[in-house]
XYZ file of C-alpha atoms in Angstrom:
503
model
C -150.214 -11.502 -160.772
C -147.112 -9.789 -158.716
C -147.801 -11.942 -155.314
C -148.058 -14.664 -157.920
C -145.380 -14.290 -159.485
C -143.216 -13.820 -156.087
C -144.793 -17.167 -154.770
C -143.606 -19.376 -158.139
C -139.925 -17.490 -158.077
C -140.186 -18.826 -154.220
C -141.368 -21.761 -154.918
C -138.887 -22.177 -157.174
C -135.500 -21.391 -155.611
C -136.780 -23.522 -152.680
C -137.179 -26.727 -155.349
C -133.953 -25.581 -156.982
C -132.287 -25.044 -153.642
C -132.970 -28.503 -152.570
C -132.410 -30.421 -155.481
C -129.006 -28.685 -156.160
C -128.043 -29.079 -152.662
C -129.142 -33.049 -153.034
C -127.380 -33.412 -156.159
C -124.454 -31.747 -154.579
C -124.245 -34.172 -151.991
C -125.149 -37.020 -153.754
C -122.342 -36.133 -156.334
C -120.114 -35.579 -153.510
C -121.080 -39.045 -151.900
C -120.641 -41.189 -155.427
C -117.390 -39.455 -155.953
C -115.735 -40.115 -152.480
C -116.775 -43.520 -153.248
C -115.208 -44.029 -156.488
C -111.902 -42.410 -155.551
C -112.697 -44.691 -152.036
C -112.623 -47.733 -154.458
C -109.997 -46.791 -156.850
C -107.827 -46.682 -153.606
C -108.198 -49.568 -152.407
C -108.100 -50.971 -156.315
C -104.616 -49.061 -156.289
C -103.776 -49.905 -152.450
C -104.283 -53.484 -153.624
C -102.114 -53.460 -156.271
C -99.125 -52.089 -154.504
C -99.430 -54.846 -151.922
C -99.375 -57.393 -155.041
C -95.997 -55.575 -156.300
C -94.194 -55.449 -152.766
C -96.359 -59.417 -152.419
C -94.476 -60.220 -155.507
C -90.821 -58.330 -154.708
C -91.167 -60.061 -151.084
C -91.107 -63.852 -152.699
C -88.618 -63.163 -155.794
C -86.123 -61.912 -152.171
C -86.438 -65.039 -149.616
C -83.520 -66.678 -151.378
C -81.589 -63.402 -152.171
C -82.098 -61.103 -149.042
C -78.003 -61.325 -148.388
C -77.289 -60.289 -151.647
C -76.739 -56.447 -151.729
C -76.862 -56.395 -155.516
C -80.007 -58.261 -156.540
C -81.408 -56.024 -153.983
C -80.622 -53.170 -155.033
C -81.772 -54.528 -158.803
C -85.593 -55.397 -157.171
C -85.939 -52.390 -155.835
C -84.441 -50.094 -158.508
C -86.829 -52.669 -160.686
C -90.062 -51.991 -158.075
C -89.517 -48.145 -158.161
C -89.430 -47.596 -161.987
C -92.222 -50.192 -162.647
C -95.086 -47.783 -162.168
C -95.463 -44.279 -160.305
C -96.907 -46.203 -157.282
C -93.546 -45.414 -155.245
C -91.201 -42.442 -154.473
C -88.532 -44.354 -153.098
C -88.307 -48.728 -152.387
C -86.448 -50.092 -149.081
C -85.299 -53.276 -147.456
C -84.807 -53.508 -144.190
C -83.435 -56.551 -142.553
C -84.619 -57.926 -139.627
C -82.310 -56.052 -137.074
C -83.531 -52.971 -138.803
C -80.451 -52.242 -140.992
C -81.288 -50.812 -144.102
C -79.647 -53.587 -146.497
C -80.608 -51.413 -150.261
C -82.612 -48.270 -151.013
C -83.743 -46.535 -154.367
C -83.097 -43.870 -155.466
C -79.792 -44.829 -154.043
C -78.777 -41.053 -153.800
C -80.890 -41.143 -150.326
C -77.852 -42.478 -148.668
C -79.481 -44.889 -146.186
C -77.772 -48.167 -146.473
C -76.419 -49.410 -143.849
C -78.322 -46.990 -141.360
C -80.855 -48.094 -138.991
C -84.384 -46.843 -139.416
C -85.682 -45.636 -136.209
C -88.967 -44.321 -134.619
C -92.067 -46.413 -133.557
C -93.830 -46.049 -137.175
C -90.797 -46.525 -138.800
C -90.094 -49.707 -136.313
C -93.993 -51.488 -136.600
C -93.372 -53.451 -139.706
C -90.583 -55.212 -137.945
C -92.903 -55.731 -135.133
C -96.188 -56.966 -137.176
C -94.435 -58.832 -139.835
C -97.398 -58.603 -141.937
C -98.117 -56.783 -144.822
C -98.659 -52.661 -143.523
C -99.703 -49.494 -144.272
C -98.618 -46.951 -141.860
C -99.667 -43.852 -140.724
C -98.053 -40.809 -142.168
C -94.648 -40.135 -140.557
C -91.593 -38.081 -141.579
C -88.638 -39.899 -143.057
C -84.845 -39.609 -142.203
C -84.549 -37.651 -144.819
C -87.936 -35.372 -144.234
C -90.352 -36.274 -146.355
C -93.692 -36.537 -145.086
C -94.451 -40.155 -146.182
C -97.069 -43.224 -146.064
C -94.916 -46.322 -145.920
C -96.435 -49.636 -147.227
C -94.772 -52.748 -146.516
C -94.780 -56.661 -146.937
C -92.433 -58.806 -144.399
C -89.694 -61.251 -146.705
C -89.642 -64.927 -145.363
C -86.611 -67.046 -146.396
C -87.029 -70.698 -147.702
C -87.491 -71.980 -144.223
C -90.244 -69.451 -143.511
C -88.012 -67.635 -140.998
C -88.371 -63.420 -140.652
C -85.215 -62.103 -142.375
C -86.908 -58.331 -142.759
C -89.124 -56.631 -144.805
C -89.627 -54.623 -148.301
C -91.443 -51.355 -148.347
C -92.232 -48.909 -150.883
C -92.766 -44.911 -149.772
C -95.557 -42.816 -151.177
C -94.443 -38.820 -150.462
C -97.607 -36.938 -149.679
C -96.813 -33.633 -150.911
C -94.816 -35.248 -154.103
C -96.256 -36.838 -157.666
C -96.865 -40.171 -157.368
C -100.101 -42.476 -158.848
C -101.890 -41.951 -155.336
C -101.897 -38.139 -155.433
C -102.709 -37.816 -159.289
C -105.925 -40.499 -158.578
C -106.882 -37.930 -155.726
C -105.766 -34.788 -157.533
C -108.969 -34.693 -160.206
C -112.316 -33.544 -158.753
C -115.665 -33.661 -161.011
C -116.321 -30.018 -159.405
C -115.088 -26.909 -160.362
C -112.937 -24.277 -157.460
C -115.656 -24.976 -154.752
C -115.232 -28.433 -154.402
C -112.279 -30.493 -153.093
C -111.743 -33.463 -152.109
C -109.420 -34.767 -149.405
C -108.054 -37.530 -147.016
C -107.297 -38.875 -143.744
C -106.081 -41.796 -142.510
C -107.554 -43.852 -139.444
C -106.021 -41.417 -136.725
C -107.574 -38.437 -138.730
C -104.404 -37.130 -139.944
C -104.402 -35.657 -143.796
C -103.283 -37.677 -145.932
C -103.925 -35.666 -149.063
C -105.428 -32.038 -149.714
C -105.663 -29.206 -151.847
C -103.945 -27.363 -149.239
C -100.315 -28.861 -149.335
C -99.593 -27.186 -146.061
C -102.393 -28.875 -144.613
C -100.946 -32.047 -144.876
C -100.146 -34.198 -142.276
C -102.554 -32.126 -139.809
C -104.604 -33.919 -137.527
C -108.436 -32.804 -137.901
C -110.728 -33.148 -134.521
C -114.000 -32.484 -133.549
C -115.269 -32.803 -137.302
C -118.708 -34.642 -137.837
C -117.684 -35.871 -141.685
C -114.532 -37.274 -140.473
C -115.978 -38.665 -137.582
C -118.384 -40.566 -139.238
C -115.824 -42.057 -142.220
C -113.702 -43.251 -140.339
C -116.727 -45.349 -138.284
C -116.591 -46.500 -141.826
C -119.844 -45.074 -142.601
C -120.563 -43.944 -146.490
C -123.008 -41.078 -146.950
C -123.535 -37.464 -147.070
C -124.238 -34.806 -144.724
C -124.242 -31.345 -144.066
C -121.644 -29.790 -141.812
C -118.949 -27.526 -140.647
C -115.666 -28.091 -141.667
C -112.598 -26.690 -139.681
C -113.092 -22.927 -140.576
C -116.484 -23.092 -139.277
C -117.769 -23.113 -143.118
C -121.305 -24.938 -144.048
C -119.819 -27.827 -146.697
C -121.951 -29.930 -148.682
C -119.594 -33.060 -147.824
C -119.759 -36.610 -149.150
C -117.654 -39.465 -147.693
C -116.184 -42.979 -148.159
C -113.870 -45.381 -146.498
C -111.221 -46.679 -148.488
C -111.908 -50.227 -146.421
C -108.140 -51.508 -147.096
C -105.934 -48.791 -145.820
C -108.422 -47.796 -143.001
C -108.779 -44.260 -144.704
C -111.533 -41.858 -145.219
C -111.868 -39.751 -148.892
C -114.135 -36.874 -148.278
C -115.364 -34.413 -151.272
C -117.426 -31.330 -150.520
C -118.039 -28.305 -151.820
C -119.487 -24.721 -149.933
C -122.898 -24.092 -149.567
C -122.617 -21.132 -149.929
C -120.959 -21.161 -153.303
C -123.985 -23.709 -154.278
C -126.848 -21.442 -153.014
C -125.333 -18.542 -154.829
C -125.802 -20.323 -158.374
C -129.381 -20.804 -157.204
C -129.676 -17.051 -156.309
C -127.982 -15.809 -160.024
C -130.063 -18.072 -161.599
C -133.471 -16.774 -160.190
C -132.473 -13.109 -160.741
C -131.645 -13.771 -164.474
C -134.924 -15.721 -165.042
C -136.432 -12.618 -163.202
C -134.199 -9.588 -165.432
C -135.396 -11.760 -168.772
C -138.909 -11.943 -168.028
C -139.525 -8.853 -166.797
C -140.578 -7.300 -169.757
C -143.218 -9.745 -170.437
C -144.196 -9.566 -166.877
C -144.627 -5.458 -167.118
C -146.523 -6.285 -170.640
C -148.840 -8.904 -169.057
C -149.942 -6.553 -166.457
C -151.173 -3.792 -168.712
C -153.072 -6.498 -170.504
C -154.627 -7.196 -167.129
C -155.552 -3.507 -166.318
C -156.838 -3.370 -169.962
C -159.060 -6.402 -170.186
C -160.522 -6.487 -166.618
C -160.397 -9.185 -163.531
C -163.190 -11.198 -164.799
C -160.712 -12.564 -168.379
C -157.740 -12.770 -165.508
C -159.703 -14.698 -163.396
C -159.563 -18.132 -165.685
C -156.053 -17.278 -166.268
C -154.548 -16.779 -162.881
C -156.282 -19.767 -161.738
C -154.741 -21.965 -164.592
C -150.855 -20.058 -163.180
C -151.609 -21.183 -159.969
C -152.686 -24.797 -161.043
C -149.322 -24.714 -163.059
C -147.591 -23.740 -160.318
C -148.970 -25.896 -157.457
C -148.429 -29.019 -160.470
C -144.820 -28.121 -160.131
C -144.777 -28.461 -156.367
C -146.356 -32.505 -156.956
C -149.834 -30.620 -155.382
C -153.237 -32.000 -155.525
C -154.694 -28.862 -157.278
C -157.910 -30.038 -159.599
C -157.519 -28.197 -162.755
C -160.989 -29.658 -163.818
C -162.692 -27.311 -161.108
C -161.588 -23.807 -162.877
C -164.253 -21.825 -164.761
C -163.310 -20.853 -168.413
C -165.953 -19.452 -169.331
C -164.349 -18.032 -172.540
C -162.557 -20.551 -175.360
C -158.700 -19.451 -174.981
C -158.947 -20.295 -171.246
C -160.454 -23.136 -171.971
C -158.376 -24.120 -174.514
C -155.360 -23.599 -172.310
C -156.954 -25.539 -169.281
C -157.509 -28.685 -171.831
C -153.855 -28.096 -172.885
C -152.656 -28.289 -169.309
C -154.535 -31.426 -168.856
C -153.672 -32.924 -172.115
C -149.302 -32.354 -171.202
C -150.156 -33.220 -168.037
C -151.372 -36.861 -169.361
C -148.457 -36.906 -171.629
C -146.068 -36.601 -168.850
C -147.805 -38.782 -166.633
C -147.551 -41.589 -169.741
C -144.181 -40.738 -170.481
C -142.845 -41.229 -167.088
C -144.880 -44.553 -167.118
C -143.012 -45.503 -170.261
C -139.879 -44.443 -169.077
C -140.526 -46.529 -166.091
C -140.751 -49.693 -168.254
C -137.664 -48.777 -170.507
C -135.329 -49.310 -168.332
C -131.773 -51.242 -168.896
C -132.576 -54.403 -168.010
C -134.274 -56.744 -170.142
C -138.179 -57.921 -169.095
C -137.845 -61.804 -169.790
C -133.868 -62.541 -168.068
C -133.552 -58.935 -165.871
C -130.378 -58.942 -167.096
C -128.451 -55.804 -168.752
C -129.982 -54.914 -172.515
C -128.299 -53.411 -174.859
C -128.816 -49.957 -173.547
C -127.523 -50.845 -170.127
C -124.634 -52.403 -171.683
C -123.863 -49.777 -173.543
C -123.369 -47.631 -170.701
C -121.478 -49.825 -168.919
C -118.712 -50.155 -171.517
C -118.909 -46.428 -171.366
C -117.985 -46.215 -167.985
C -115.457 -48.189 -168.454
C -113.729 -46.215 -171.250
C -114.276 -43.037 -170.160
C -112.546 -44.970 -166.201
C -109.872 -46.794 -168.559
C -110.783 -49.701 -166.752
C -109.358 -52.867 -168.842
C -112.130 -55.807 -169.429
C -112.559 -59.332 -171.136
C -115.730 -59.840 -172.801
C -116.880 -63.027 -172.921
C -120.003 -63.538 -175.647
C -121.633 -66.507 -175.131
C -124.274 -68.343 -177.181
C -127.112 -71.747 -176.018
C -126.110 -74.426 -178.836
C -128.579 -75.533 -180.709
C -131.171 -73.074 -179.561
C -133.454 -73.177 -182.535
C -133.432 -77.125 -182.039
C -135.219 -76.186 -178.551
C -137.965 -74.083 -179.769
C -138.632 -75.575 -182.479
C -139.166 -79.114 -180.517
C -140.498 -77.979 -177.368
C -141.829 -74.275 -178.247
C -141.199 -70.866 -177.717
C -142.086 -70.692 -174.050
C -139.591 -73.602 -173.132
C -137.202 -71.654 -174.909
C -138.082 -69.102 -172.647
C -137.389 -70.989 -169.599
C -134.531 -72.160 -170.946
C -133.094 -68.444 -171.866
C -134.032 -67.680 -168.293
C -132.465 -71.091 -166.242
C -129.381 -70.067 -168.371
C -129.058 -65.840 -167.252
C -129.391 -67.410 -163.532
C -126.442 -69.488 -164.458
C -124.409 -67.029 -165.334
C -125.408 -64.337 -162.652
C -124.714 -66.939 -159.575
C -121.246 -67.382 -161.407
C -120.414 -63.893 -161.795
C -118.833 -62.161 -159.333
C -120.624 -58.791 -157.741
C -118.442 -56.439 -160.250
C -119.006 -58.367 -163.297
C -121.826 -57.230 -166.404
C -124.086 -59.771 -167.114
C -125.575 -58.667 -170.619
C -128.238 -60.079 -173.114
C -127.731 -58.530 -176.208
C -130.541 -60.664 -178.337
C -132.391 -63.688 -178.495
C -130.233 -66.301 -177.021
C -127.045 -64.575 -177.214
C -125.203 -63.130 -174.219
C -122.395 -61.096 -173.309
C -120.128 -61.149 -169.886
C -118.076 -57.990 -169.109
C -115.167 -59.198 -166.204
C -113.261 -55.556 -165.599
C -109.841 -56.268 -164.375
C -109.236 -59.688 -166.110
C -106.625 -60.680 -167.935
C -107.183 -63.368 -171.147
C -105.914 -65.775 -169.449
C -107.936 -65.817 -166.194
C -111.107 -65.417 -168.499
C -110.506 -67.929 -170.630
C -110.391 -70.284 -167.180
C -113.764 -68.251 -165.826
C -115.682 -69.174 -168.992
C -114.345 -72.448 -169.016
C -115.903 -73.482 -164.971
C -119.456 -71.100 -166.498
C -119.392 -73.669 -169.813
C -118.830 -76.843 -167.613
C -121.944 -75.739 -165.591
C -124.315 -74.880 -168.061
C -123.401 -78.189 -169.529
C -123.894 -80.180 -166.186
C -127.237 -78.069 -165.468
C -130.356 -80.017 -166.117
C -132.821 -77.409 -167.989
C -136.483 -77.722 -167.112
C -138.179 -80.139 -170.080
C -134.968 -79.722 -172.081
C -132.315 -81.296 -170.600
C -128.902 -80.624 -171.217
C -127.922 -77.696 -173.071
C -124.219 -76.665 -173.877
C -122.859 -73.194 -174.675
C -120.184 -71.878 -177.106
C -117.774 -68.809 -175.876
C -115.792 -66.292 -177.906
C -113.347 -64.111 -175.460
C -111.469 -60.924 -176.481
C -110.348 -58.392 -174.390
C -109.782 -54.226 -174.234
C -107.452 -52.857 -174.694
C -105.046 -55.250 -174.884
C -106.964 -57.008 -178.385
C -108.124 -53.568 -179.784
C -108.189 -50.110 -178.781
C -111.798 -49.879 -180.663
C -114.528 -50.871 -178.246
C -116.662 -52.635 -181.358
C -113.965 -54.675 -182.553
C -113.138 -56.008 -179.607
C -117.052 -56.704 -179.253
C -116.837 -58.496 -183.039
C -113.693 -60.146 -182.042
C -115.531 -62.007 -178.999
C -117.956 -62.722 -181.685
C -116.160 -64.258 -184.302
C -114.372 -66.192 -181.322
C -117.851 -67.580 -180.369
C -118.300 -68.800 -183.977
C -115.350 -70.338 -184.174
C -116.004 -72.104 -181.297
C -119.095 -73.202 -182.950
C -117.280 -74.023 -186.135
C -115.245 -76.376 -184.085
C -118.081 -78.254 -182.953
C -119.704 -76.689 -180.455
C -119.538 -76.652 -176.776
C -115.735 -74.746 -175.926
C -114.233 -71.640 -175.392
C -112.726 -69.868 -178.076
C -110.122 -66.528 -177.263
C -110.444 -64.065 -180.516
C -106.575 -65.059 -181.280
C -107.294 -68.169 -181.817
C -110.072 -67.429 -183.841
C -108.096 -65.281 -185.935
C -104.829 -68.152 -185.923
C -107.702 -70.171 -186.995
């Protein structure tokens, strides 16, 4: 029973080894590539602002005091920015805020400092210190005037070792002390670390850096630079060119592993010492049954081959347990079957059910990721089955998901939540660009021919969170009683919940 025992405690912290150190690095690897995307989602953002300050300029770039309004304007809009800059074309700074950095009419200087005058393009540069010495990413877009001439460019500057939206978006890991996460940019220099010191250090001869920034996304094993085993995960940020790493020690993971096998072992011991008296008492021949059923039990936890069917219980108890090992192992075998089928996607459309949805819209809440819901509805459905039958309906329901999956874009929830009703999740979308999405997805449907059927039209209802309702199930009933009173209109338009409630 000892040897036995040794060989399942083995057995195990080898399983729990390896699925701790998988989950590790699989948690590693789906959080490097959300923070990855939430860059970029950021990065893209910033280039709309500077996209946006760049065009409301061309016609005011001589103009020292509506530049130094835009800018003041750009910096306090969001935390995106430490400090906002234009720069003619000659490389005179023209307006700078906070104005208290005393740069106007200075000329910037250095190559980094110099390229956006160079590439005229929108740019995000490599870190670089400032005049003023701040280590800094600078992110630029170039200003055209009316006649599409270069007259300079607006930039914004992100300080690497000061608060700003970029360092709080990097600055939460899932993990507790033992994981980090940090970045580089495209010439391997830190962009952002734990480690403010670290900062602006160029790493080398690192395998996890190496491979994000041959914009690979994975995980992997390695040493980091202090010669430590991490459990690393990695993800380019594709728009900036950088590379988010999070890992954590494996040696801090394999010691949870080790504490946890030791306190199984300290609280079973006393039914272990127990157990073995019982042995000594009752004799091999009533262990025999027993042990053989602990070893099936154990070799069943390793996914073995072991035939429990081939043990001997030749007294009722171990046969009773044998039949009882049998009997769970069924269960779990028809669970895991069932479990199989229940997934979240519904059997007729493959579509997201209700369960799928529902974790969806958690994600997003729990992200604070803004969405419009659209919740759409097949006119006249009932007409359909009742003239051509259920399993035209059917086809119907099914022409009409593939519809609205080859119009939805890649990020987009496509949702049935019951019979022919239907609900589209767009993150990132505004009322106003939804309403025009559901508007091209309504004209299709309604230029579709179905199979047997026809024509078919659809109603919408739109609402939107948070901007309609901080309450994720009003929102959800305001898209629905926008969809009605689309209906009550006649059928066949979009309705946005305000105007079902104006209405």
């Amino acid at each position: 029973m000892l040897l036995t025992l040794g060989n399942a405690l083995f057995a195990v912290y080898k399983v729990q080894k390896d699925l701790i150190v998988n989950d590790t690095l699989d948690a590693n690897r789906v959080y490097a590539s959300k923070i990855a995307n939430v860059t970029d989602l950021f990065l893209g953002s910033v280039l709309s602002q500077l996209e946006y300050t760049s065009e409301s300029l061309k016609d005011n770039h001589d103009d020292p005091t509506v530049l130094q309004i835009e800018l003041a304007r750009l910096l306090k809009q969001t935390d995106s920015f430490n400090a906002t800059i234009f720069v003619d074309k000659n490389g005179k700074v023209r307006a700078v805020s906070p104005s208290s950095l005393n740069l106007v009419n200075t000329y910037i200087e250095g190559e980094k400092a110099l390229e956006p005058l160079t590439r005229q393009q929108t740019y995000i540069s490599e870190p670089f210190l400032s005049p003023v010495g701040n280590l800094i990413v600078s992110i630029t877009s170039p200003v055209f005037d009316s006649q599409k001439r270069f007259v300079g460019f607006v930039g914004g500057a992100i300080y690497l070792q000061e608060k700003n939206i970029l360092n709080q978006i990097l600055d939460k890991h899932h993990h507790n002390d033992d994981s980090y996460t940090y970045v580089v940019d495209q010439n391997g220099h830190i962009i952002f670390h734990k480690d403010v010191t670290r900062i602006g250090e160029k790493i080398i001869n690192n395998q996890i850096v190496d491979a994000v920034l041959a914009g690979i996304s994975g995980s992997m094993i390695a040493a980091n630079s202090q010669s430590q085993k991490m459990l690393a995960g990695f993800a380019p940020a594709k728009l900036p060119n950088w590379g988010v790493v999070s890992q954590s020690r494996k040696s801090a993971t394999l010691d949870k592993v080790s504490n946890t096998i030791v306190d199984v072992l300290l609280s079973t011991l006393p039914l272990i010492v127990l157990t073995l008296l019982i042995i000594l008492l009752f004799g091999t021949k009533i262990a025999q049954p027993l042990a053989s059923l602990a070893q099936a039990l154990k070799e069943e936890g390793l996914d073995s081959k072991f035939d429990a069917n081939k043990i001997n219980t030749w007294y009722f108890e171990a046969d009773y347990l044998k039949q009882a090992f049998l009997s769970s192992h069924k269960r779990i075998e028809q669970t895991i079957h069932r479990l199989d089928q229940d997934r979240q996607k519904d059997q007729l459309t493959q579509l997201l059910n209700r369960r799928g949805m529902e974790n969806s819209i958690s994600y997003f809440v729990a992200n604070e990721q803004a969405f419009s819901v659209l919740a759409l509805d097949i006119d006249h459905f009932k007409r359909v089955n009742d003239t051509y039958g259920h399993d035209v309906g059917d086809i119907v329901i099914k022409e009409f998901a593939a519809l609205m999956q080859n119009c939805a874009r890649e990020q987009d929830l496509v949702c049935r939540s019951g019979g022919e009703e239907f609900l589209i999740f767009l993150p990132n979308v505004e009322l106003d660009v939804a309403y025009k999405i559901a508007e091209r997805l309504r004209l299709s449907i309604a230029d579709f021919k179905f199979q047997q059927v026809g024509n078919v039209t659809t109603s919408i209802g739109i609402s939107h969170w948070p901007n309609l309702s901080e309450d994720i199930d009003t929102v959800l009933k305001q898209a629905d009683r926008a969809l009605y009173s689309a209906k009550e209109a006649g059928r066949n338009r979009t309705h946005i919940a305000e105007q079902a409630y104006s209405n």
